[in-house]
mmCIF file of C-alpha atoms in Angstrom:
data_model
loop_
_atom_site.group_PDB
_atom_site.id
_atom_site.type_symbol
_atom_site.label_atom_id
_atom_site.label_comp_id
_atom_site.label_asym_id
_atom_site.label_seq_id
_atom_site.Cartn_x
_atom_site.Cartn_y
_atom_site.Cartn_z
ATOM 1 C CA MET A 257 85.077 -66.254 48.877
ATOM 2 C CA THR A 258 83.294 -68.525 46.940
ATOM 3 C CA ALA A 259 79.740 -71.492 47.024
ATOM 4 C CA THR A 260 80.551 -75.084 48.182
ATOM 5 C CA GLY A 261 78.469 -75.781 45.550
ATOM 6 C CA PRO A 262 75.118 -74.451 43.036
ATOM 7 C CA ARG A 263 73.546 -71.532 44.174
ATOM 8 C CA ASN A 264 70.567 -71.783 41.716
ATOM 9 C CA ALA A 265 67.168 -72.905 42.156
ATOM 10 C CA PRO A 266 67.622 -74.892 45.636
ATOM 11 C CA ASP A 267 65.877 -78.151 46.245
ATOM 12 C CA VAL A 268 63.433 -77.330 49.143
ATOM 13 C CA VAL A 269 63.813 -79.307 51.812
ATOM 14 C CA ASP A 270 61.910 -79.165 55.381
ATOM 15 C CA VAL A 271 64.074 -76.369 57.938
ATOM 16 C CA VAL A 272 66.594 -73.455 56.386
ATOM 17 C CA ALA A 273 69.105 -73.153 59.397
ATOM 18 C CA LEU A 274 71.597 -69.951 59.089
ATOM 19 C CA GLY A 275 73.949 -68.866 61.463
ATOM 20 C CA GLU A 276 77.458 -69.620 62.688
ATOM 21 C CA SER A 277 78.893 -72.870 63.690
ATOM 22 C CA MET A 278 82.514 -73.383 65.289
ATOM 23 C CA VAL A 279 84.621 -75.847 66.085
ATOM 24 C CA THR A 280 84.028 -77.350 69.969
ATOM 25 C CA PHE A 281 87.584 -78.135 71.838
ATOM 26 C CA LEU A 282 86.315 -80.344 75.225
ATOM 27 C CA PRO A 283 88.174 -80.958 78.032
ATOM 28 C CA SER A 284 89.261 -84.447 78.578
ATOM 29 C CA ARG A 285 89.051 -83.708 81.699
ATOM 30 C CA PRO A 286 87.486 -82.148 84.473
ATOM 31 C CA GLY A 287 89.762 -79.036 85.119
ATOM 32 C CA ARG A 288 90.591 -74.864 84.804
ATOM 33 C CA LEU A 289 91.344 -74.313 80.951
ATOM 34 C CA ALA A 290 95.246 -73.472 83.107
ATOM 35 C CA ASP A 291 95.076 -77.327 83.963
ATOM 36 C CA VAL A 292 93.543 -79.641 80.985
ATOM 37 C CA PRO A 293 96.433 -81.405 79.300
ATOM 38 C CA SER A 294 94.738 -82.776 75.729
ATOM 39 C CA PHE A 295 90.862 -81.531 74.100
ATOM 40 C CA ASP A 296 88.721 -84.081 71.726
ATOM 41 C CA ARG A 297 87.006 -81.931 68.893
ATOM 42 C CA ALA A 298 84.123 -81.078 68.615
ATOM 43 C CA ILE A 299 80.940 -79.255 67.270
ATOM 44 C CA GLY A 300 78.909 -76.542 68.068
ATOM 45 C CA GLY A 301 76.626 -74.156 66.840
ATOM 46 C CA ALA A 302 73.111 -73.358 67.813
ATOM 47 C CA GLU A 303 71.565 -73.649 64.408
ATOM 48 C CA SER A 304 74.061 -76.409 62.725
ATOM 49 C CA ASN A 305 72.365 -78.317 66.140
ATOM 50 C CA VAL A 306 69.492 -78.255 65.067
ATOM 51 C CA ALA A 307 69.694 -78.608 61.091
ATOM 52 C CA CYS A 308 71.922 -82.207 62.214
ATOM 53 C CA VAL A 309 69.515 -83.729 65.036
ATOM 54 C CA LEU A 310 66.815 -83.093 62.767
ATOM 55 C CA ALA A 311 68.335 -84.294 59.594
ATOM 56 C CA ALA A 312 69.249 -87.113 61.590
ATOM 57 C CA ALA A 313 65.416 -87.366 62.274
ATOM 58 C CA GLY A 314 64.466 -88.171 58.530
ATOM 59 C CA HIS A 315 63.990 -84.745 57.583
ATOM 60 C CA SER A 316 65.126 -82.461 54.975
ATOM 61 C CA ALA A 317 67.382 -79.867 56.622
ATOM 62 C CA ARG A 318 70.661 -77.104 55.635
ATOM 63 C CA TRP A 319 72.695 -75.395 57.450
ATOM 64 C CA ILE A 320 73.648 -72.166 55.391
ATOM 65 C CA SER A 321 76.636 -70.079 56.986
ATOM 66 C CA SER A 322 80.470 -69.350 56.063
ATOM 67 C CA VAL A 323 83.730 -70.422 57.039
ATOM 68 C CA GLY A 324 87.051 -70.019 56.241
ATOM 69 C CA ALA A 325 89.067 -70.940 53.617
ATOM 70 C CA ASP A 326 91.205 -73.623 56.748
ATOM 71 C CA GLY A 327 91.105 -76.961 58.155
ATOM 72 C CA PHE A 328 88.963 -76.086 60.408
ATOM 73 C CA GLY A 329 85.977 -74.547 57.421
ATOM 74 C CA ASP A 330 87.131 -78.261 56.232
ATOM 75 C CA HIS A 331 85.857 -80.202 58.980
ATOM 76 C CA LEU A 332 83.002 -78.391 60.275
ATOM 77 C CA VAL A 333 81.093 -78.958 56.230
ATOM 78 C CA GLU A 334 82.429 -82.456 56.474
ATOM 79 C CA THR A 335 81.419 -83.558 60.148
ATOM 80 C CA ILE A 336 77.865 -81.221 59.281
ATOM 81 C CA GLY A 337 77.351 -82.774 55.779
ATOM 82 C CA ALA A 338 77.391 -85.735 57.316
ATOM 83 C CA TYR A 339 73.911 -86.116 59.781
ATOM 84 C CA GLY A 340 72.322 -85.527 56.496
ATOM 85 C CA VAL A 341 72.920 -81.942 55.900
ATOM 86 C CA ASP A 342 72.466 -80.229 52.969
ATOM 87 C CA VAL A 343 75.979 -77.284 52.825
ATOM 88 C CA THR A 344 76.109 -77.357 49.795
ATOM 89 C CA ALA A 345 74.979 -72.814 50.246
ATOM 90 C CA VAL A 346 77.911 -72.697 53.290
ATOM 91 C CA ARG A 347 80.469 -69.867 52.009
ATOM 92 C CA ARG A 348 83.992 -70.218 52.215
ATOM 93 C CA ASP A 349 86.346 -66.907 53.155
ATOM 94 C CA PRO A 350 89.653 -67.420 52.075
ATOM 95 C CA ALA A 351 90.033 -63.931 54.366
ATOM 96 C CA ARG A 352 88.642 -64.357 57.503
ATOM 97 C CA PRO A 353 88.990 -67.832 60.495
ATOM 98 C CA THR A 354 86.201 -69.798 61.287
ATOM 99 C CA GLY A 355 85.780 -69.424 64.659
ATOM 100 C CA VAL A 356 86.971 -71.741 67.992
ATOM 101 C CA TYR A 357 86.318 -71.685 71.833
ATOM 102 C CA PHE A 358 87.367 -74.498 74.523
ATOM 103 C CA ARG A 359 84.943 -74.252 77.580
ATOM 104 C CA THR A 360 85.677 -76.887 81.092
ATOM 105 C CA ALA A 361 83.799 -80.357 81.237
ATOM 106 C CA GLY A 362 81.584 -78.380 84.051
ATOM 107 C CA ASP A 363 77.493 -77.006 84.501
ATOM 108 C CA ARG A 364 78.225 -74.037 83.020
ATOM 109 C CA ALA A 365 75.572 -72.790 84.954
ATOM 110 C CA THR A 366 77.893 -72.546 87.708
ATOM 111 C CA ASP A 367 80.517 -69.389 88.349
ATOM 112 C CA ALA A 368 84.156 -72.846 88.318
ATOM 113 C CA HIS A 369 82.254 -72.145 84.465
ATOM 114 C CA GLU A 370 85.243 -71.184 81.057
ATOM 115 C CA VAL A 371 84.536 -70.757 78.147
ATOM 116 C CA ALA A 372 87.340 -68.989 75.381
ATOM 117 C CA TYR A 373 85.607 -67.692 72.396
ATOM 118 C CA TYR A 374 88.026 -67.434 69.035
ATOM 119 C CA ARG A 375 85.165 -65.933 67.060
ATOM 120 C CA ALA A 376 86.027 -62.811 66.707
ATOM 121 C CA GLY A 377 86.227 -61.759 63.152
ATOM 122 C CA SER A 378 85.168 -64.717 61.538
ATOM 123 C CA ALA A 379 83.941 -65.911 58.450
ATOM 124 C CA ALA A 380 80.488 -65.658 59.668
ATOM 125 C CA SER A 381 80.379 -62.465 61.317
ATOM 126 C CA ALA A 382 81.280 -61.056 57.776
ATOM 127 C CA MET A 383 77.560 -62.766 56.393
ATOM 128 C CA THR A 384 75.472 -59.800 55.025
ATOM 129 C CA ALA A 385 72.557 -59.916 53.051
ATOM 130 C CA ALA A 386 74.391 -59.841 49.576
ATOM 131 C CA ASN A 387 76.603 -62.539 50.877
ATOM 132 C CA VAL A 388 74.758 -65.377 51.646
ATOM 133 C CA ASP A 389 72.424 -66.807 49.377
ATOM 134 C CA LEU A 390 68.440 -66.057 49.848
ATOM 135 C CA THR A 391 67.299 -68.156 47.350
ATOM 136 C CA ALA A 392 67.896 -70.617 49.375
ATOM 137 C CA ALA A 393 67.935 -69.425 53.455
ATOM 138 C CA ARG A 394 64.184 -68.739 51.481
ATOM 139 C CA ALA A 395 63.879 -71.916 50.039
ATOM 140 C CA GLY A 396 63.258 -74.164 52.748
ATOM 141 C CA ARG A 397 59.043 -74.818 54.778
ATOM 142 C CA VAL A 398 60.470 -73.931 58.248
ATOM 143 C CA LEU A 399 64.056 -71.031 58.862
ATOM 144 C CA HIS A 400 65.573 -70.883 61.901
ATOM 145 C CA LEU A 401 67.272 -68.922 63.101
ATOM 146 C CA THR A 402 69.299 -67.134 66.573
ATOM 147 C CA GLY A 403 69.723 -63.721 68.205
ATOM 148 C CA ILE A 404 72.995 -65.406 68.561
ATOM 149 C CA THR A 405 73.733 -63.951 65.037
ATOM 150 C CA ALA A 406 71.685 -60.473 65.551
ATOM 151 C CA ALA A 407 75.086 -60.739 67.995
ATOM 152 C CA LEU A 408 78.118 -60.997 65.339
ATOM 153 C CA SER A 409 78.193 -58.342 63.779
ATOM 154 C CA GLY A 410 75.562 -55.493 62.431
ATOM 155 C CA GLU A 411 76.001 -56.750 58.899
ATOM 156 C CA CYS A 412 74.750 -60.503 60.528
ATOM 157 C CA ARG A 413 72.452 -58.176 62.348
ATOM 158 C CA GLY A 414 71.219 -56.605 58.557
ATOM 159 C CA LEU A 415 70.522 -60.108 57.584
ATOM 160 C CA LEU A 416 68.612 -61.367 59.895
ATOM 161 C CA HIS A 417 66.360 -57.860 59.567
ATOM 162 C CA GLU A 418 66.056 -59.230 55.807
ATOM 163 C CA LEU A 419 65.585 -62.626 56.242
ATOM 164 C CA THR A 420 62.797 -61.223 59.194
ATOM 165 C CA ALA A 421 61.222 -58.985 57.495
ATOM 166 C CA PRO A 422 57.136 -59.845 56.039
ATOM 167 C CA ARG A 423 57.606 -60.465 52.181
ATOM 168 C CA PRO A 424 55.273 -62.785 49.866
ATOM 169 C CA GLY A 425 55.861 -66.450 50.018
ATOM 170 C CA ARG A 426 58.644 -66.093 52.988
ATOM 171 C CA PRO A 427 58.391 -69.113 55.433
ATOM 172 C CA LEU A 428 57.659 -70.343 58.981
ATOM 173 C CA VAL A 429 60.240 -68.303 60.282
ATOM 174 C CA SER A 430 61.099 -69.818 63.877
ATOM 175 C CA PHE A 431 63.519 -67.619 66.158
ATOM 176 C CA ASP A 432 64.877 -68.476 69.128
ATOM 177 C CA VAL A 433 66.258 -66.144 70.764
ATOM 178 C CA ASN A 434 69.280 -67.035 72.085
ATOM 179 C CA HIS A 435 70.252 -63.993 74.979
ATOM 180 C CA ARG A 436 73.410 -64.000 75.470
ATOM 181 C CA PRO A 437 75.072 -60.920 76.101
ATOM 182 C CA GLY A 438 78.168 -61.120 76.721
ATOM 183 C CA LEU A 439 78.442 -60.926 72.628
ATOM 184 C CA TRP A 440 76.313 -58.212 72.951
ATOM 185 C CA PRO A 441 79.246 -55.021 73.874
ATOM 186 C CA ASP A 442 77.591 -52.243 72.648
ATOM 187 C CA GLY A 443 74.041 -53.325 74.421
ATOM 188 C CA ASP A 444 71.552 -53.412 71.399
ATOM 189 C CA ASP A 445 70.325 -56.335 72.767
ATOM 190 C CA PRO A 446 67.293 -55.833 74.712
ATOM 191 C CA ARG A 447 66.115 -53.762 71.337
ATOM 192 C CA VAL A 448 67.672 -55.648 68.786
ATOM 193 C CA LEU A 449 66.188 -59.322 69.534
ATOM 194 C CA LEU A 450 62.475 -57.599 70.454
ATOM 195 C CA GLU A 451 63.057 -56.664 66.861
ATOM 196 C CA LEU A 452 63.495 -59.774 65.665
ATOM 197 C CA ALA A 453 61.019 -61.722 67.420
ATOM 198 C CA ARG A 454 58.090 -59.777 66.646
ATOM 199 C CA GLY A 455 59.123 -60.769 62.854
ATOM 200 C CA ALA A 456 59.885 -63.771 63.506
ATOM 201 C CA ASP A 457 55.539 -66.952 62.657
ATOM 202 C CA LEU A 458 57.198 -68.899 65.188
ATOM 203 C CA VAL A 459 59.743 -67.804 68.736
ATOM 204 C CA PHE A 460 61.973 -70.265 72.217
ATOM 205 C CA VAL A 461 62.428 -67.567 74.211
ATOM 206 C CA GLY A 462 63.390 -68.834 77.888
ATOM 207 C CA ALA A 463 61.791 -67.419 81.230
ATOM 208 C CA ASP A 464 65.201 -66.786 81.992
ATOM 209 C CA GLU A 465 66.184 -64.604 79.091
ATOM 210 C CA ALA A 466 62.889 -62.745 78.945
ATOM 211 C CA GLU A 467 63.018 -61.478 82.592
ATOM 212 C CA GLU A 468 67.116 -60.414 81.739
ATOM 213 C CA ALA A 469 66.464 -58.323 78.148
ATOM 214 C CA TRP A 470 63.663 -57.159 78.102
ATOM 215 C CA GLY A 471 62.875 -57.533 82.383
ATOM 216 C CA LEU A 472 59.190 -58.917 81.430
ATOM 217 C CA HIS A 473 58.054 -61.697 84.673
ATOM 218 C CA GLY A 474 55.884 -64.369 83.647
ATOM 219 C CA THR A 475 54.715 -66.341 80.879
ATOM 220 C CA GLU A 476 51.541 -63.860 80.053
ATOM 221 C CA ALA A 477 53.577 -60.690 80.590
ATOM 222 C CA VAL A 478 56.025 -62.182 77.825
ATOM 223 C CA ARG A 479 52.413 -62.786 75.381
ATOM 224 C CA ARG A 480 51.877 -59.169 75.959
ATOM 225 C CA ALA A 481 55.620 -57.570 74.612
ATOM 226 C CA LEU A 482 55.338 -60.087 71.967
ATOM 227 C CA PRO A 483 51.757 -60.543 70.608
ATOM 228 C CA GLY A 484 52.906 -61.121 66.860
ATOM 229 C CA PRO A 485 54.490 -64.964 65.992
ATOM 230 C CA ALA A 486 51.958 -66.610 65.402
ATOM 231 C CA THR A 487 53.287 -68.998 67.592
ATOM 232 C CA LEU A 488 55.007 -68.588 70.816
ATOM 233 C CA VAL A 489 57.092 -70.764 72.611
ATOM 234 C CA VAL A 490 58.764 -69.918 76.850
ATOM 235 C CA LYS A 491 60.069 -72.040 78.562
ATOM 236 C CA GLN A 492 60.422 -72.379 82.282
ATOM 237 C CA GLY A 493 63.177 -74.507 82.958
ATOM 238 C CA GLY A 494 62.976 -76.972 84.827
ATOM 239 C CA HIS A 495 59.701 -76.770 85.509
ATOM 240 C CA GLY A 496 57.817 -77.050 81.990
ATOM 241 C CA VAL A 497 56.719 -74.847 78.806
ATOM 242 C CA THR A 498 53.931 -72.699 77.653
ATOM 243 C CA VAL A 499 52.996 -71.858 74.568
ATOM 244 C CA PHE A 500 50.932 -69.364 73.152
ATOM 245 C CA ASP A 501 49.496 -70.284 70.143
ATOM 246 C CA ALA A 502 45.823 -69.215 67.747
ATOM 247 C CA GLY A 503 44.241 -68.198 71.331
ATOM 248 C CA HIS A 504 45.194 -70.486 73.467
ATOM 249 C CA VAL A 505 47.251 -71.518 75.982
ATOM 250 C CA THR A 506 49.046 -74.993 76.727
ATOM 251 C CA PHE A 507 51.396 -75.787 79.013
ATOM 252 C CA VAL A 508 53.200 -79.230 79.614
ATOM 253 C CA PRO A 509 55.732 -80.204 82.170
ATOM 254 C CA ALA A 510 58.445 -81.773 81.935
ATOM 255 C CA PRO A 511 59.800 -84.534 82.138
ATOM 256 C CA ARG A 512 62.936 -85.869 84.999
ATOM 257 C CA VAL A 513 66.073 -85.645 83.820
ATOM 258 C CA ASP A 514 69.587 -87.180 84.834
ATOM 259 C CA VAL A 515 71.966 -84.766 83.303
ATOM 260 C CA VAL A 516 74.877 -85.547 82.257
ATOM 261 C CA ALA A 517 75.977 -82.480 80.356
ATOM 262 C CA ALA A 518 73.975 -79.247 80.650
ATOM 263 C CA VAL A 519 74.569 -78.310 77.828
ATOM 264 C CA GLY A 520 72.482 -78.205 74.020
ATOM 265 C CA ALA A 521 69.088 -78.411 75.587
ATOM 266 C CA GLY A 522 67.961 -75.481 74.273
ATOM 267 C CA ASP A 523 68.495 -76.614 70.562
ATOM 268 C CA ALA A 524 67.133 -79.589 70.829
ATOM 269 C CA PHE A 525 63.829 -78.762 72.063
ATOM 270 C CA ALA A 526 63.989 -76.201 69.035
ATOM 271 C CA ALA A 527 64.541 -78.734 66.863
ATOM 272 C CA GLY A 528 62.041 -81.240 68.504
ATOM 273 C CA PHE A 529 59.445 -78.544 68.555
ATOM 274 C CA LEU A 530 59.799 -78.012 64.573
ATOM 275 C CA SER A 531 60.192 -82.025 63.951
ATOM 276 C CA ALA A 532 56.503 -82.444 65.436
ATOM 277 C CA THR A 533 55.742 -78.946 63.981
ATOM 278 C CA LEU A 534 56.277 -80.096 60.617
ATOM 279 C CA ARG A 535 53.765 -83.635 61.037
ATOM 280 C CA ALA A 536 51.067 -81.294 62.029
ATOM 281 C CA LEU A 537 50.974 -82.605 65.538
ATOM 282 C CA PRO A 538 48.678 -81.411 68.242
ATOM 283 C CA MET A 539 50.473 -78.842 70.050
ATOM 284 C CA LYS A 540 50.722 -81.135 73.357
ATOM 285 C CA ALA A 541 52.461 -83.411 71.508
ATOM 286 C CA ARG A 542 54.722 -80.694 70.208
ATOM 287 C CA LEU A 543 55.926 -79.901 72.874
ATOM 288 C CA ARG A 544 55.931 -83.273 74.641
ATOM 289 C CA HIS A 545 58.207 -83.872 72.037
ATOM 290 C CA GLY A 546 60.427 -80.613 72.740
ATOM 291 C CA HIS A 547 60.843 -82.090 76.468
ATOM 292 C CA LEU A 548 62.074 -85.547 74.818
ATOM 293 C CA TRP A 549 64.631 -84.458 72.870
ATOM 294 C CA ALA A 550 66.035 -82.219 75.405
ATOM 295 C CA ALA A 551 66.432 -85.198 77.358
ATOM 296 C CA ALA A 552 68.734 -86.176 74.535
ATOM 297 C CA ALA A 553 70.862 -83.608 75.133
ATOM 298 C CA LEU A 554 71.372 -83.293 78.162
ATOM 299 C CA THR A 555 71.293 -86.808 78.619
ATOM 300 C CA ALA A 556 74.249 -87.545 76.686
ATOM 301 C CA PRO A 557 77.479 -85.647 76.818
ATOM 302 C CA GLY A 558 78.455 -82.534 74.504
ATOM 303 C CA ASP A 559 76.404 -80.120 72.073
ATOM 304 C CA LEU A 560 74.345 -82.554 70.001
ATOM 305 C CA ALA A 561 73.070 -85.849 70.310
ATOM 306 C CA VAL A 562 70.650 -88.663 68.452
ATOM 307 C CA PRO A 563 67.329 -88.137 68.845
ATOM 308 C CA PRO A 564 64.893 -91.087 70.150
ATOM 309 C CA SER A 565 65.319 -93.953 68.623
ATOM 310 C CA ALA A 566 63.858 -97.684 69.049
ATOM 311 C CA THR A 567 67.154 -99.275 67.974
ATOM 312 C CA ALA A 568 67.498 -102.106 70.344
ATOM 313 C CA PRO A 569 70.263 -101.909 73.216
ATOM 314 C CA GLY A 570 73.642 -102.481 71.917
ATOM 315 C CA ASP A 571 72.123 -100.850 68.477
ATOM 316 C CA LEU A 572 73.579 -97.349 68.074
ATOM 317 C CA ALA A 573 73.932 -96.702 64.507
ATOM 318 C CA VAL A 574 71.934 -93.893 62.473
ATOM 319 C CA PRO A 575 69.471 -94.961 60.724
ATOM 320 C CA PRO A 576 70.244 -93.010 56.739
ATOM 321 C CA PRO A 577 68.101 -89.414 56.912
ATOM 322 C CA ALA A 578 65.878 -90.491 54.461
ATOM 323 C CA ARG A 579 64.543 -88.316 51.293
ATOM 324 C CA ARG A 580 61.901 -86.675 50.537
ATOM 325 C CA PRO A 581 62.717 -86.051 47.015
ATOM 326 C CA ALA A 582 63.905 -83.272 45.401
ATOM 327 C CA THR A 583 60.522 -83.406 42.768
ATOM 328 C CA ALA A 584 58.139 -83.078 45.719
ATOM 329 C CA PRO A 585 55.890 -80.367 45.772
ATOM 330 C CA ARG A 586 56.293 -77.807 48.870
ATOM 331 C CA GLY A 587 55.074 -79.242 51.930
ATOM 332 C CA ALA A 588 55.336 -81.462 51.273
ATOM 333 C CA ALA A 589 55.612 -84.121 54.739
ATOM 334 C CA ALA A 590 59.469 -85.797 54.884
ATOM 335 C CA PRO A 591 59.531 -89.935 55.732
ATOM 336 C CA ARG A 592 59.633 -90.440 58.665
ATOM 337 C CA PRO A 593 61.504 -93.032 59.986
ATOM 338 C CA ALA A 594 60.262 -96.080 62.588
ATOM 339 C CA TRP A 595 62.630 -95.022 64.837
ATOM 340 C CA ILE A 596 60.560 -91.588 66.389
ATOM 341 C CA ALA A 597 57.766 -94.620 67.171
ATOM 342 C CA HIS A 598 60.544 -94.538 70.556
ATOM 343 C CA ALA A 599 59.201 -90.551 71.367
ATOM 344 C CA ASP A 600 55.883 -90.728 70.256
ATOM 345 C CA ARG A 601 54.908 -93.726 72.336
ATOM 346 C CA LEU A 602 56.537 -91.812 75.672
ATOM 347 C CA ALA A 603 54.448 -88.404 73.839
ATOM 348 C CA ALA A 604 51.158 -90.640 74.319
ATOM 349 C CA LEU A 605 51.829 -91.022 77.586
ATOM 350 C CA ASP A 606 48.619 -89.500 79.177
ATOM 351 C CA ASP A 607 49.200 -87.655 81.840
ATOM 352 C CA GLY A 608 50.113 -89.003 84.735
ATOM 353 C CA ALA A 609 52.984 -91.915 82.537
ATOM 354 C CA TRP A 610 54.319 -88.787 81.742
ATOM 355 C CA GLY A 611 54.527 -86.954 85.162
ATOM 356 C CA ARG A 612 56.502 -89.793 85.908
ATOM 357 C CA LEU A 613 58.888 -90.338 83.484
ATOM 358 C CA ARG A 614 62.004 -89.937 84.384
ATOM 359 C CA LEU A 615 64.696 -90.205 81.897
ATOM 360 C CA GLY A 616 68.745 -91.306 81.921
ATOM 361 C CA PRO A 617 71.341 -92.307 79.787
ATOM 362 C CA GLY A 618 71.107 -94.495 77.251
ATOM 363 C CA TRP A 619 67.302 -94.401 77.386
ATOM 364 C CA THR A 620 67.157 -93.339 73.435
ATOM 365 C CA GLN A 621 67.911 -96.550 72.934
ATOM 366 C CA ALA A 622 65.655 -98.481 74.670
ATOM 367 C CA ALA A 623 63.229 -100.652 72.754
ATOM 368 C CA ALA A 624 60.221 -99.873 74.833
ATOM 369 C CA ALA A 625 59.416 -97.490 77.353
ATOM 370 C CA THR A 626 55.757 -97.658 79.275
ATOM 371 C CA GLU A 627 55.244 -95.057 82.223
ATOM 372 C CA GLU A 628 59.332 -94.830 83.038
ATOM 373 C CA VAL A 629 62.909 -95.512 81.614
ATOM 374 C CA PRO A 630 65.004 -96.611 84.401
ATOM 375 C CA THR A 631 68.852 -95.037 84.767
ATOM 376 C CA PRO A 632 71.531 -97.667 83.480
#
């Protein structure tokens, strides 16, 4: 296997996200997979989603993975790189394919929803601590991982254990549990995911995931099971999010959202929270940014949505990512583009105005927002 670029002395970036991305085929119309006549091509992957959205928001981001030496691998690397993400540490595997999947247009929460994965034996499933550029993986202020990678293979599991192991100079390790029972045929998911979460500094987990994987009920029970991570974010669906940090407990309710597609919200929430964390915003603002970026995904089709902007209606172009110079010291903040001010205005609302907030399709392109963003 060969890398797509140089592997020595990588630049330090804000966030490194490691994990599999796949080519996604989205149906041209609703219906069973057997009945849909054509599909539109997109990309899908929890970690690359986070990297792309953060890069679009002006942060420096690197995606690390392995893809096949095929056209789908080309598409993934080129598309993710076009967001401004550093893809030089992505490996090309001539012996294994790039993963792909097809899904129906319906809500993933319904029984009618279908997903057909073709990822067994994929290039990403063969990632190990020996064939991944660990120096590039650790050259970030934050290293973002998810439980999906651990489910791909024993080799991937070993890689995550290596990256979450305590070591001097380790970046802040962010771990999104992302429990996908269907990917764990051996039933080891509860134990492995708990071990990995306990090794992280920042953990994202849904209350429903914690109940399904570990039999835990309530946010306090989740904290008792995960006392080690300095920051524990427990997502409670449309109710809101509770975070445990530095001995404090903070709850922020979710805004009302007119959902277009119930996909990608978890990745977008993590990206928004990480962005605010990199900017050293107060905890309440971090949670609100998570909610806002999740709402950006929920009010757009597909898995990946541009984060909130301050562009005028009709001007949908994403500004070029603002890069921190490669010579900047570790821990230096990325330049903050002016269009992030849109989300900052909403995150700064008083509690009453936040409670009245309603977000619908097109809200991220609104020129200004005060208490409520009307649905077009």
